[in-house]
GROMACS .gro file of C-alpha atoms in nm:
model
  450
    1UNK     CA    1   4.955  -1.609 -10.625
    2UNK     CA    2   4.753  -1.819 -10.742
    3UNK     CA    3   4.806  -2.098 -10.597
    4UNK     CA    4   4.790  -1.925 -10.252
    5UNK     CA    5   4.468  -1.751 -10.335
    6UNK     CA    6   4.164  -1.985 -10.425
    7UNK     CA    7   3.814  -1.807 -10.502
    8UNK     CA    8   3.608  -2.161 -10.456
    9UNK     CA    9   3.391  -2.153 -10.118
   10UNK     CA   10   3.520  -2.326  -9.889
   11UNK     CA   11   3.869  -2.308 -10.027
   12UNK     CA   12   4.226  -2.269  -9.866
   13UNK     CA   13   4.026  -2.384  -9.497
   14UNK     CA   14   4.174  -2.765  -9.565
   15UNK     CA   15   4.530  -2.600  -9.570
   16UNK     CA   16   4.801  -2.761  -9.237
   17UNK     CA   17   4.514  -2.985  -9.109
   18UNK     CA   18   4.682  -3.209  -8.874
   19UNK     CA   19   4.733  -3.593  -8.990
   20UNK     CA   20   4.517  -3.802  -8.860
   21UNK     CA   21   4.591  -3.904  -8.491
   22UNK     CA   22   4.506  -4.271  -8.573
   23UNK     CA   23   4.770  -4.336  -8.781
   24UNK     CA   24   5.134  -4.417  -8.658
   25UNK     CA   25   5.380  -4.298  -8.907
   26UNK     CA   26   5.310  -3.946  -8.862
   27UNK     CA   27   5.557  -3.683  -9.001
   28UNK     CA   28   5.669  -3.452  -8.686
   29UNK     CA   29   5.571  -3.110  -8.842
   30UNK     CA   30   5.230  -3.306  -8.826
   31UNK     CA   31   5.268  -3.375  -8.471
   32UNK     CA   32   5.381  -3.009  -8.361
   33UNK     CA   33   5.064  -2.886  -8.523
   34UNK     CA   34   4.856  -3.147  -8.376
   35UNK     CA   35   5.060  -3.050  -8.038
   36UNK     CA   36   4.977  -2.720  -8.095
   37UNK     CA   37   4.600  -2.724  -8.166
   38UNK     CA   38   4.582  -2.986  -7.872
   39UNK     CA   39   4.674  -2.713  -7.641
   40UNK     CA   40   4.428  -2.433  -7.722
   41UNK     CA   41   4.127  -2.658  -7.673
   42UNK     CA   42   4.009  -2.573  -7.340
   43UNK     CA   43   4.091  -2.886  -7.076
   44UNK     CA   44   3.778  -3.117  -7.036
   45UNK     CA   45   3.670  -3.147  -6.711
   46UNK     CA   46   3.703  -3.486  -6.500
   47UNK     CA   47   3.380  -3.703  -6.407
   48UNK     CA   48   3.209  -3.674  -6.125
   49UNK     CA   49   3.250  -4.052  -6.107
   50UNK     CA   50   3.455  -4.342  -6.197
   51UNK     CA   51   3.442  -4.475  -6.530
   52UNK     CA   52   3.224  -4.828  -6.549
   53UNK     CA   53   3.506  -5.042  -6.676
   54UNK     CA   54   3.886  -4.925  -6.677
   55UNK     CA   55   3.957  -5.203  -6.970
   56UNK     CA   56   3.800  -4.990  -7.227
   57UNK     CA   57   4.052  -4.670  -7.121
   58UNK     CA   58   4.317  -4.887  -7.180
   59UNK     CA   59   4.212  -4.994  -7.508
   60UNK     CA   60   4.180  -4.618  -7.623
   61UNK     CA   61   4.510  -4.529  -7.484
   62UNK     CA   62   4.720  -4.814  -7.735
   63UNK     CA   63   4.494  -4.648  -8.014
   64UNK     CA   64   4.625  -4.316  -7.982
   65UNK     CA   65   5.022  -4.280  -8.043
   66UNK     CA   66   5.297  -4.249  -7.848
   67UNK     CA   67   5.313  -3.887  -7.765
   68UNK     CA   68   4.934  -3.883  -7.755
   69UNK     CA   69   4.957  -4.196  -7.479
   70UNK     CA   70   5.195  -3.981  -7.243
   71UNK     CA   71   4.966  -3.667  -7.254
   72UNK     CA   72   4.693  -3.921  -7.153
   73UNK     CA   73   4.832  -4.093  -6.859
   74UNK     CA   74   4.837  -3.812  -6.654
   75UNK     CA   75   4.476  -3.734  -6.644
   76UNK     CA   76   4.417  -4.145  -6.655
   77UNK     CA   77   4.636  -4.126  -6.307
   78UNK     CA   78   4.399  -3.886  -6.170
   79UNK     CA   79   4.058  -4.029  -6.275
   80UNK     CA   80   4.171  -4.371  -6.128
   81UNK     CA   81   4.293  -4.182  -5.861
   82UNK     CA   82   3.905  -4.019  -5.797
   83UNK     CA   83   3.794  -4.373  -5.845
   84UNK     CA   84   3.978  -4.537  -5.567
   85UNK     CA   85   3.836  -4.249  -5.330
   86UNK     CA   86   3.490  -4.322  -5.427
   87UNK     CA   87   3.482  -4.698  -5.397
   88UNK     CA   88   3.688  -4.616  -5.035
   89UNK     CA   89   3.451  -4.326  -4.950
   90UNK     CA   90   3.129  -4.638  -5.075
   91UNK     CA   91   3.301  -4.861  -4.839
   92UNK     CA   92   3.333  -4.649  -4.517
   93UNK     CA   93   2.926  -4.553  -4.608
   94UNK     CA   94   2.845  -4.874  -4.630
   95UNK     CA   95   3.007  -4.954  -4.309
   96UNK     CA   96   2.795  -4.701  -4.145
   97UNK     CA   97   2.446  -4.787  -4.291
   98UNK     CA   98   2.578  -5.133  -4.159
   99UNK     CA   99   2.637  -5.039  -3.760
  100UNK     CA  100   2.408  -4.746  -3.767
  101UNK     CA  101   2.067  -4.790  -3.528
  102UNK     CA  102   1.847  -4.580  -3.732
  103UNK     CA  103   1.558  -4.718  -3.916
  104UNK     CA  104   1.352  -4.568  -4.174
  105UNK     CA  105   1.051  -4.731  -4.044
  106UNK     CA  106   1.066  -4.559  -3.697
  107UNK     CA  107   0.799  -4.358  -3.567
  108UNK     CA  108   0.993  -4.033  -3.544
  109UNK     CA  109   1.352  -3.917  -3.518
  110UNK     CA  110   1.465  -3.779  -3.201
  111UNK     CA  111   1.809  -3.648  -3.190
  112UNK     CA  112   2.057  -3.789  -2.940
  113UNK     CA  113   2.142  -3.472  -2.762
  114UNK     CA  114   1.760  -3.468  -2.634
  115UNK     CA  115   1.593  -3.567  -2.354
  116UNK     CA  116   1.248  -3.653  -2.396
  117UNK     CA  117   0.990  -3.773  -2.120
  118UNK     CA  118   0.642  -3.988  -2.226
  119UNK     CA  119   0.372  -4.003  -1.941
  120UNK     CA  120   0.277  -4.340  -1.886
  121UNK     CA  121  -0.081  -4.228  -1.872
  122UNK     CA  122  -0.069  -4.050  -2.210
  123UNK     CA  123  -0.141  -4.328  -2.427
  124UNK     CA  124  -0.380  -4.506  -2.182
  125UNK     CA  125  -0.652  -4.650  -2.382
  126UNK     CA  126  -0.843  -4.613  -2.081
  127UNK     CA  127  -0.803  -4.234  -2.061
  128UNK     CA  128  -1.123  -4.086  -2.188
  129UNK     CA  129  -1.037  -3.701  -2.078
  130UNK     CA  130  -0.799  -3.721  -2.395
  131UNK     CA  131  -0.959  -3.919  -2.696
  132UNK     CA  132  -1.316  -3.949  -2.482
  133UNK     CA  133  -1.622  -3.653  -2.472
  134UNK     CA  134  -1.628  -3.399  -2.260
  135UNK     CA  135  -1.713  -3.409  -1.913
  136UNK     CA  136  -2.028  -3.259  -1.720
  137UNK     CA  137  -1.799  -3.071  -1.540
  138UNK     CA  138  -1.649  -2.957  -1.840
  139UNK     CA  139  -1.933  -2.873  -2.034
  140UNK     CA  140  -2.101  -2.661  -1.730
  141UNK     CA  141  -1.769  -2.447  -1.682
  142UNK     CA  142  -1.772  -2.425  -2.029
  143UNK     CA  143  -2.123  -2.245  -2.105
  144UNK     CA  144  -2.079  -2.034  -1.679
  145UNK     CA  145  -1.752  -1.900  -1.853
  146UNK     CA  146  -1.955  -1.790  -2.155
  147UNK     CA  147  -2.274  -1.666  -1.978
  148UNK     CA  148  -2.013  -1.464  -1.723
  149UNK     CA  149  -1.847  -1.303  -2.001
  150UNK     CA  150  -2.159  -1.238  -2.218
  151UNK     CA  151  -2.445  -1.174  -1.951
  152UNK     CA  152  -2.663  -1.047  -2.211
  153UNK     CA  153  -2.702  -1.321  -2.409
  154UNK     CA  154  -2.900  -1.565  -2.127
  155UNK     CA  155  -3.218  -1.524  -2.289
  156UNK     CA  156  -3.070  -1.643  -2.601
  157UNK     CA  157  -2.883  -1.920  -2.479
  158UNK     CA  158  -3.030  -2.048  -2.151
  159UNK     CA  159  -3.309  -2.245  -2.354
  160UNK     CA  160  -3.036  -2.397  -2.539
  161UNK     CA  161  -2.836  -2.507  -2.248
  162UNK     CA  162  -3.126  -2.660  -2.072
  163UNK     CA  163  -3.202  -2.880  -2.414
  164UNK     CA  164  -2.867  -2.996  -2.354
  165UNK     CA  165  -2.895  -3.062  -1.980
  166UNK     CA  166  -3.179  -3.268  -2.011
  167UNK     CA  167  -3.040  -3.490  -2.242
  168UNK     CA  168  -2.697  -3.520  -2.025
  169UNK     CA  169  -2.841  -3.521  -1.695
  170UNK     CA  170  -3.051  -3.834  -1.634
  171UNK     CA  171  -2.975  -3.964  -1.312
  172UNK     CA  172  -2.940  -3.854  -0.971
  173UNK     CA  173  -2.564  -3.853  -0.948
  174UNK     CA  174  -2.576  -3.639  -1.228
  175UNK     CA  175  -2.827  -3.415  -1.081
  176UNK     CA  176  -2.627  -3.351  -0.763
  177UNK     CA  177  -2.304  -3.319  -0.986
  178UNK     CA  178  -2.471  -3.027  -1.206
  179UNK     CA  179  -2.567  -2.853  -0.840
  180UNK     CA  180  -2.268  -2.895  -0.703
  181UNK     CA  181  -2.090  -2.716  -1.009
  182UNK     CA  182  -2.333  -2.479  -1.050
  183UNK     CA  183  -2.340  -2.341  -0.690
  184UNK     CA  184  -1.911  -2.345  -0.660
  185UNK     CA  185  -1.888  -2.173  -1.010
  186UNK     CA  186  -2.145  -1.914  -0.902
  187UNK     CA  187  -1.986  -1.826  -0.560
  188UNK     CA  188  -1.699  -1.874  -0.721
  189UNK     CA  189  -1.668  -1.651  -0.998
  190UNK     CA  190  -1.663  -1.263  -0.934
  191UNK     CA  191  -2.034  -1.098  -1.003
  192UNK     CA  192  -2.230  -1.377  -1.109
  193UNK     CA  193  -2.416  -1.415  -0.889
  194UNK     CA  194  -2.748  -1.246  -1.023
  195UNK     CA  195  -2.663  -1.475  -1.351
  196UNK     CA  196  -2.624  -1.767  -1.171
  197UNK     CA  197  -2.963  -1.716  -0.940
  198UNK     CA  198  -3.135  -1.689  -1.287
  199UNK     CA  199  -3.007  -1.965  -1.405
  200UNK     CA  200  -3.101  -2.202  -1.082
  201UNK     CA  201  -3.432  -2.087  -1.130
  202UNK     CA  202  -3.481  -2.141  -1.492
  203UNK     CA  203  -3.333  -2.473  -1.498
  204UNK     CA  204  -3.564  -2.520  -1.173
  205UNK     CA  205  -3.915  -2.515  -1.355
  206UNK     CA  206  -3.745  -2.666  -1.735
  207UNK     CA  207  -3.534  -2.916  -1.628
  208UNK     CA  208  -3.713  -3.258  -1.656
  209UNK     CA  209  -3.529  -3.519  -1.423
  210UNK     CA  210  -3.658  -3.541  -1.085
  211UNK     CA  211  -3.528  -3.842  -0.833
  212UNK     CA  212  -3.723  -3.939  -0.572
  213UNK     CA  213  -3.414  -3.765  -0.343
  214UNK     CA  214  -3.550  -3.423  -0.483
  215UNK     CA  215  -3.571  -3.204  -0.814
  216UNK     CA  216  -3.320  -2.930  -0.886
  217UNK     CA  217  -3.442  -2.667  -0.686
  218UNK     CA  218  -3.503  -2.891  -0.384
  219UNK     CA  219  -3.154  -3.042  -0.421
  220UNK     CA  220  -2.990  -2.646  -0.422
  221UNK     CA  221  -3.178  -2.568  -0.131
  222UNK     CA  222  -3.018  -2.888   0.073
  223UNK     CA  223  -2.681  -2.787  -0.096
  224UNK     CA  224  -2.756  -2.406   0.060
  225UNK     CA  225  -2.878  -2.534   0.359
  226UNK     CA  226  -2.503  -2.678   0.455
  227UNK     CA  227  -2.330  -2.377   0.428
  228UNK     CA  228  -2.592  -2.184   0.638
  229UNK     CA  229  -2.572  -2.412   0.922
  230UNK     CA  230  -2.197  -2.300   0.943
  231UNK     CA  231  -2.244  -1.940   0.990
  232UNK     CA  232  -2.158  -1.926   1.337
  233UNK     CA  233  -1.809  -2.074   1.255
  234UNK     CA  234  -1.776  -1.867   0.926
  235UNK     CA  235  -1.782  -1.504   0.977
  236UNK     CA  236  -1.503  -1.585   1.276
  237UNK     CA  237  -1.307  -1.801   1.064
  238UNK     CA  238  -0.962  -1.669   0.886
  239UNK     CA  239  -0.987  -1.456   0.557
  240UNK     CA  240  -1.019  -1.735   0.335
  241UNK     CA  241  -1.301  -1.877   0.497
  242UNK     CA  242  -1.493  -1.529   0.577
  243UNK     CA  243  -1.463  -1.457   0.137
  244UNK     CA  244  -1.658  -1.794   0.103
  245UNK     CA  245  -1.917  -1.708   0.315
  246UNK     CA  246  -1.959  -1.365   0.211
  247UNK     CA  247  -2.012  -1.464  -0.184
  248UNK     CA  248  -2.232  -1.759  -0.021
  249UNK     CA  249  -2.450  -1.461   0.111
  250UNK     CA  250  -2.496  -1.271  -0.190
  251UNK     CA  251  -2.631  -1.540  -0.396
  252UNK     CA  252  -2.826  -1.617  -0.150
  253UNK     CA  253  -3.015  -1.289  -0.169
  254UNK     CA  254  -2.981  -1.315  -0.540
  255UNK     CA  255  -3.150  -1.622  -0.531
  256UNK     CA  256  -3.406  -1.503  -0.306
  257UNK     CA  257  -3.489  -1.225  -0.569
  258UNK     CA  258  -3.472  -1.455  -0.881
  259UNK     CA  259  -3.624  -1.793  -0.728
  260UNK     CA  260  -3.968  -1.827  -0.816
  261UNK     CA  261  -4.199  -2.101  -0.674
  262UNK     CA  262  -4.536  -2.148  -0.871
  263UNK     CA  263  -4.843  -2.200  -0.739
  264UNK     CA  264  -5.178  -2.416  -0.854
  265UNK     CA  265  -5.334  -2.098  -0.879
  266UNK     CA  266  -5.211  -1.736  -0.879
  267UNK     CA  267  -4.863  -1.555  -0.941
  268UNK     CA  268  -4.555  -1.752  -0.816
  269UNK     CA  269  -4.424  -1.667  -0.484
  270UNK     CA  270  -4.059  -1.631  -0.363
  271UNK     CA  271  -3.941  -1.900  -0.135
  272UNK     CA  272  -3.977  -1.775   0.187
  273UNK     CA  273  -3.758  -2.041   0.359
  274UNK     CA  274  -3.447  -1.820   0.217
  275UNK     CA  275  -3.629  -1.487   0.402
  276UNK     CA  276  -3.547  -1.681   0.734
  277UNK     CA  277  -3.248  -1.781   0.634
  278UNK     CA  278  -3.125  -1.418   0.560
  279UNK     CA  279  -3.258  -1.274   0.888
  280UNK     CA  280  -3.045  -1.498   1.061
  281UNK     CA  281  -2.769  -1.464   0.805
  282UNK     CA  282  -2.736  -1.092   0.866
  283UNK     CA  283  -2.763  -1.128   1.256
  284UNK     CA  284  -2.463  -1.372   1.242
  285UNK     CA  285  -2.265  -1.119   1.033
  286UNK     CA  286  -2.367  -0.804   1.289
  287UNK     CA  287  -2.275  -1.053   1.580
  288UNK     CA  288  -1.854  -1.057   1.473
  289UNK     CA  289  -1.840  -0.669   1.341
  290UNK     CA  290  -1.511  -0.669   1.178
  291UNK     CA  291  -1.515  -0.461   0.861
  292UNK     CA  292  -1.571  -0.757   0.615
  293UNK     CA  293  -1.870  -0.912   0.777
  294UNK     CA  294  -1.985  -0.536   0.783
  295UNK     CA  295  -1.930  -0.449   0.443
  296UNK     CA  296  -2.129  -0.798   0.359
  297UNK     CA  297  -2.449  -0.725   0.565
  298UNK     CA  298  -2.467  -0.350   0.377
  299UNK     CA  299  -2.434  -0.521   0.030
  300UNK     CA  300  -2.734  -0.765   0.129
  301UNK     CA  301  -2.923  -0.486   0.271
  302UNK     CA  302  -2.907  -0.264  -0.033
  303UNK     CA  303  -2.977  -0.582  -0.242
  304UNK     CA  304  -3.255  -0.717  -0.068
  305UNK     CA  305  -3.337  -0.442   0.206
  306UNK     CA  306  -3.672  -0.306   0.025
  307UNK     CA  307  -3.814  -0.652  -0.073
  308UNK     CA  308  -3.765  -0.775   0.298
  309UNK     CA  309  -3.857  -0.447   0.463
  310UNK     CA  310  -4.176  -0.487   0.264
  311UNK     CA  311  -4.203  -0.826   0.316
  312UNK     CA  312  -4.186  -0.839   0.685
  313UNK     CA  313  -4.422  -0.547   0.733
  314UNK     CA  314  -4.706  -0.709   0.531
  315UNK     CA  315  -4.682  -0.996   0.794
  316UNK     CA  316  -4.654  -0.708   1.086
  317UNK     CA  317  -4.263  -0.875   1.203
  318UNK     CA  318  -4.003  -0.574   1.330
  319UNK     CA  319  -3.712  -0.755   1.206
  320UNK     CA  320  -3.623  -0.437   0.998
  321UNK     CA  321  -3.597  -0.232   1.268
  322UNK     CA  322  -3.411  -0.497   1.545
  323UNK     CA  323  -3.140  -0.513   1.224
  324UNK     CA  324  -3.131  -0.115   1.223
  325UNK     CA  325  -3.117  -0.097   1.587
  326UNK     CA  326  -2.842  -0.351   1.547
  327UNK     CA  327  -2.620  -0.128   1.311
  328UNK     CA  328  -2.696   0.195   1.542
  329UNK     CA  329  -2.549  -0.012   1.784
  330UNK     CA  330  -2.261  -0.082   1.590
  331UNK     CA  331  -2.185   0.289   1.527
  332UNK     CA  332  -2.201   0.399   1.897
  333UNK     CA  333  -1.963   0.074   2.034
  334UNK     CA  334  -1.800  -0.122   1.756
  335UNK     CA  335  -1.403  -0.013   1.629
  336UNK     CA  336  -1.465  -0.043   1.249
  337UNK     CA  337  -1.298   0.153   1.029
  338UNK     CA  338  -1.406   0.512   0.897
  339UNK     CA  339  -1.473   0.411   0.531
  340UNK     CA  340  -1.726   0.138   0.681
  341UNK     CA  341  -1.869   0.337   0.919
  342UNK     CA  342  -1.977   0.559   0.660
  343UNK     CA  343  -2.102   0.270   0.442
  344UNK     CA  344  -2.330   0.220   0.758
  345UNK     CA  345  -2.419   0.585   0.816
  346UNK     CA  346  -2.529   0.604   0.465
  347UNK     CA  347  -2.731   0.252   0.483
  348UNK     CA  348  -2.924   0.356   0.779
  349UNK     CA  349  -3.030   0.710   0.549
  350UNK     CA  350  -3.156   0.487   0.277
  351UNK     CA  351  -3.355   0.319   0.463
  352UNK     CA  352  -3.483   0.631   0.608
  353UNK     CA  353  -3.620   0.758   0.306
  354UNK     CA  354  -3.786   0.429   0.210
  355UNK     CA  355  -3.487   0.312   0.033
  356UNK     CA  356  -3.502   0.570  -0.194
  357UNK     CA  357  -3.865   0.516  -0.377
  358UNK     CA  358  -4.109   0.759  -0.428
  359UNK     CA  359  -4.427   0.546  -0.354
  360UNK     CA  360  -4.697   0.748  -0.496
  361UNK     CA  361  -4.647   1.027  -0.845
  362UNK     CA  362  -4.919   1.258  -0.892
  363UNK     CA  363  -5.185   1.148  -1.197
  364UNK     CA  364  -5.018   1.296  -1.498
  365UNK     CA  365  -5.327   1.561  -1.557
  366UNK     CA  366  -5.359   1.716  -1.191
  367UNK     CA  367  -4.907   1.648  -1.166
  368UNK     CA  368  -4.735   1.991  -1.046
  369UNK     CA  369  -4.407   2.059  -0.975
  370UNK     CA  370  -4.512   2.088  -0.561
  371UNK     CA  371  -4.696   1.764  -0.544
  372UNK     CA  372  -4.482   1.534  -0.851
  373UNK     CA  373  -4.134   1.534  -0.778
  374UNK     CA  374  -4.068   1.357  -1.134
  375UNK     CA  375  -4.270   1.643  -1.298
  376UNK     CA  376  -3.957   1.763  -1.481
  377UNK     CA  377  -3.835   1.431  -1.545
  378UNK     CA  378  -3.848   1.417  -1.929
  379UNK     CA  379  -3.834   1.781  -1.972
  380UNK     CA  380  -3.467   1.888  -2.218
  381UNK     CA  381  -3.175   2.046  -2.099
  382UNK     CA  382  -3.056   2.369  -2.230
  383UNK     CA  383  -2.723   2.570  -2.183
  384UNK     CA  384  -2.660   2.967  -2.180
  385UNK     CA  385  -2.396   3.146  -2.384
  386UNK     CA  386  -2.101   3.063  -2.101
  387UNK     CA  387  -2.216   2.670  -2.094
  388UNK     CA  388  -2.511   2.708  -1.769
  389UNK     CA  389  -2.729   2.454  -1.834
  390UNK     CA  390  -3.090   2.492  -1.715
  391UNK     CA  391  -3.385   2.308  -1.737
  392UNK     CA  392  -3.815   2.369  -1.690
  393UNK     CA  393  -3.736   2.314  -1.268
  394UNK     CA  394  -3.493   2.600  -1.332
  395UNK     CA  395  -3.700   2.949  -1.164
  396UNK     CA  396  -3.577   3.184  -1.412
  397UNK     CA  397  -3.654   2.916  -1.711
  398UNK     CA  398  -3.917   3.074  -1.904
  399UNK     CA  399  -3.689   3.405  -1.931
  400UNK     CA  400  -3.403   3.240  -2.047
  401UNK     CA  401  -3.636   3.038  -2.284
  402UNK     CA  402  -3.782   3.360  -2.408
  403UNK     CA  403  -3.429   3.493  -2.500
  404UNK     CA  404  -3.309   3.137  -2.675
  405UNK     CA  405  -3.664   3.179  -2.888
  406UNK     CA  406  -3.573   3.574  -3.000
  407UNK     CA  407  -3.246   3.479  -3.062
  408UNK     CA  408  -3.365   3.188  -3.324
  409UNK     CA  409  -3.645   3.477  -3.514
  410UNK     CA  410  -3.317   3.702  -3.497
  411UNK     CA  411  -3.105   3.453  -3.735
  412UNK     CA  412  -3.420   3.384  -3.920
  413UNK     CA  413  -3.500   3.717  -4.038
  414UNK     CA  414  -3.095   3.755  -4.095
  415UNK     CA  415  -3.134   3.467  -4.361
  416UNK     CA  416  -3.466   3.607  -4.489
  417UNK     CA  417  -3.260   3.957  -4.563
  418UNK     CA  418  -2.976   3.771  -4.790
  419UNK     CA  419  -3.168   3.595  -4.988
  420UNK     CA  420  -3.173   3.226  -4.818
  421UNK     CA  421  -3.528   3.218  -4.705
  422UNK     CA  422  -3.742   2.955  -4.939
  423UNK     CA  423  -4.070   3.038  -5.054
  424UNK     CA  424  -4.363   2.802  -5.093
  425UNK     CA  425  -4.451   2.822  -5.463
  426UNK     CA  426  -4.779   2.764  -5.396
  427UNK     CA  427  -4.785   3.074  -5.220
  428UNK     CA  428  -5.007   3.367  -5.334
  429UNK     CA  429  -4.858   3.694  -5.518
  430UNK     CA  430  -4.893   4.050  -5.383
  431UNK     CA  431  -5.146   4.275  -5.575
  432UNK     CA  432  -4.862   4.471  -5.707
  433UNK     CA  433  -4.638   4.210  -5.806
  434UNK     CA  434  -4.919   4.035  -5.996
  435UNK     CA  435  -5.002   4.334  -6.215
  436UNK     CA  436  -4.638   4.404  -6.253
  437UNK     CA  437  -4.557   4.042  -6.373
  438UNK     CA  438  -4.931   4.055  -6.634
  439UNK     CA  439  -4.781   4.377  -6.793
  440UNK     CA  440  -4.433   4.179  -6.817
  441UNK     CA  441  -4.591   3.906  -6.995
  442UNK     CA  442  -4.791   4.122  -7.211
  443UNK     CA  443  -4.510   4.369  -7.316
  444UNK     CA  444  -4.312   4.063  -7.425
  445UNK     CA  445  -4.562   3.878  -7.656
  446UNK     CA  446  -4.637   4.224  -7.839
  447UNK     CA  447  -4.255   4.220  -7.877
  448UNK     CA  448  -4.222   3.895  -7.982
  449UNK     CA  449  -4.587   3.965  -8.260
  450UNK     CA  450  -4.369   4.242  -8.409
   0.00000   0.00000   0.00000
């Protein structure tokens, strides 16, 4: 027992070690148990490559012993095995890097299976619209997109565009280029005209380049001038050409409104070459009365029909009433339609009552509601129980008034009742509460002496 049993540490654990593989007289109980440990190790697993040199494999193999050798030479037939794959598998790769087009050095890769298509023109060095500035025309559309879509910002920005105009715009080229584009763009683009006409005239009295072929105002006024001179033509032509006339019209009279010319002395003037040009303007429209040259002229008319009704009587001309007679006219013979024939029905009723102006209000002190028809102009609205609203032109007014003024010393006196009225503290006491509150105060210190 005990020789079995051994109390040392560490003792009985060198007990049926196997022999040493190295040597080759083994004993064979030595090689079952080496067999057998062999086998419960769990199996190693193969390289992901070939070994370097296949001479030193071989030179461990006739180290280990016979038996050992055999269980060897089957994974030794399988790693030289993987390594004739991988130098094959290296071979056919480096075939391919060999014959293969590609090139690391290239540009970018496109893949076979596309189709790709380079403009000649793209990589022009003499293209400036892609690496080059901006254009005038560019620029102008630019800043006409952004005043269009942000009217109320001109005052802010128009000073800055003209800085930037006057150092583009040197020349006279570039002077009838920035017309040009300014004109198209603001016939062009749906209700700017009023934007545009302020624009022509600021940039008429800030911008500084004037050829001797005309500044910028003269230079829109020639530019005008071509498209009046085809009026006849225009409101006959086809659809197309009729549109381009009609938003030539309107900025026109916008321009007539907006354009100022100064004087050496006194308060500019408006041009009054453009008041001929729309007297003739609306006689060419009332001379072809389809319903689109009609619906033109009434536009104008309400645009411009008070300034030029007032204009033309100062200088004692009737044109006002020849173009009035003209649209009577129209209403007793023409074949327009019923919506535009009302349009003209309506136009010839404005103008009846002065285009709708009261000339002359009533001084504020002697103003009544017979002689000042704004007398109740500023005066509030009020509503009834069931939603009426009246106001001070209303006859029964003060009554209703009355009632809306008991009403509000009704809910007063209601909140004075429960308590929620505030006093001033600075307000006197009754008589009676002040002797009341004296005896309080005295009753209390003789209380407090005791």
């Amino acid at each position: 027992m005990n020789d079995s049993f051994d109390r040392a540490p560490g003792a009985g654990r060198t007990r049926n070690l196997p022999a040493d593989p190295g040597l080759a007289g083994g004993a064979a109980g030595d090689c079952e148990t080496k067999t057998t440990l062999f086998n419960q190790r769990e199996p190693l697993r193969q390289p992901r490559t070939s070994p370097p040199f296949a001479e030193n494999n071989i030179s461990t193999a006739n180290v280990v012993g016979g038996g050992d050798f055999k269980r060897q030479s089957k994974p030794q037939q399988s790693t030289n095995a993987d390594s004739t794959s991988a130098s094959t598998g290296c071979n056919e790769v480096d075939s391919l890097v060999k014959s293969s087009k590609l090139s690391a050095s290239a540009p970018e890769f496109v893949p076979s299976g596309i189709n790709t298509y380079e403009d000649p023109s793209y990589y022009d060095d003499d293209d400036s619209s892609y690496y080059g500035e901006p254009t005038l025309a560019d620029t102008v559309k630019g800043f006409l997109a952004h005043l269009s879509s942000s009217p109320g910002s001109f005052e802010s920005d128009v000073e800055h565009i003209t800085g930037m105009l006057n150092s583009w715009v040197t020349t006279e080229e570039l002077l009838k280029e920035l017309v040009e584009l300014i004109y198209t763009q603001s016939t062009a683009i749906p209700n700017f005209s009023y934007t545009g006409a302020r624009l022509c005239n600021y940039l008429s009295h800030h911008l500084i380049v004037s050829p001797p072929s005309g500044n910028y105002r003269q230079l829109l006024l020639q530019r005008c001038r071509k498209e009046y001179e085809q009026r006849d033509v225009a409101v006959r032509g086809d659809l197309e050409t009729q549109k381009k006339f009609h938003s030539f019209v309107l900025f026109l009279g916008e321009l007539y409104l907006n354009l100022e010319i100064k004087k050496p002395k006194g308060p500019p003037s408006r041009a009054n070459i453009l008041l001929t040009a729309l007297k003739d303007l609306l006689i060419s429209l009332f001379s072809k009365p389809v319903d689109a040259n009609l619906i033109c002229a009434v536009k104008l008319l309400k645009l411009t029909g008070s300034v030029l009704d007032d204009t033309w009587k100062e200088s004692g001309k009737p044109h006002m009433e020849e173009l009035i007679q003209r649209i009577e006219n129209i209403l007793l013979d023409a074949t327009c339609s019923r919506d535009v024939r009302q349009m003209l029905l309506k136009l010839v009723e404005l103008r009846s009552s002065d285009w709708g102006r009261v000339r002359a209000a009533a001084a504020a002190s002697n103003a009544t509601p017979d002689n000042d028809p704004n007398y109740f102009m500023n005066e509030p609205t009020f509503y009834t129980e069931d939603g009426t609203p009246f106001t001070a032109a209303d006859p029964e007014y003060a009554e209703k008034y009355q009632e809306i003024l008991d009403r509000q010393d009704y809910f007063h006196d209601l909140d004075g009742e429960n308590g929620n009225e505030i006093y001033d503290s600075e307000d006197e006491m009754e008589p009676e509460i002040e002797e009341a509150f004296e005896n309080f105060c005295l009753e209390a210190e003789r209380k407090r002496q005791q």
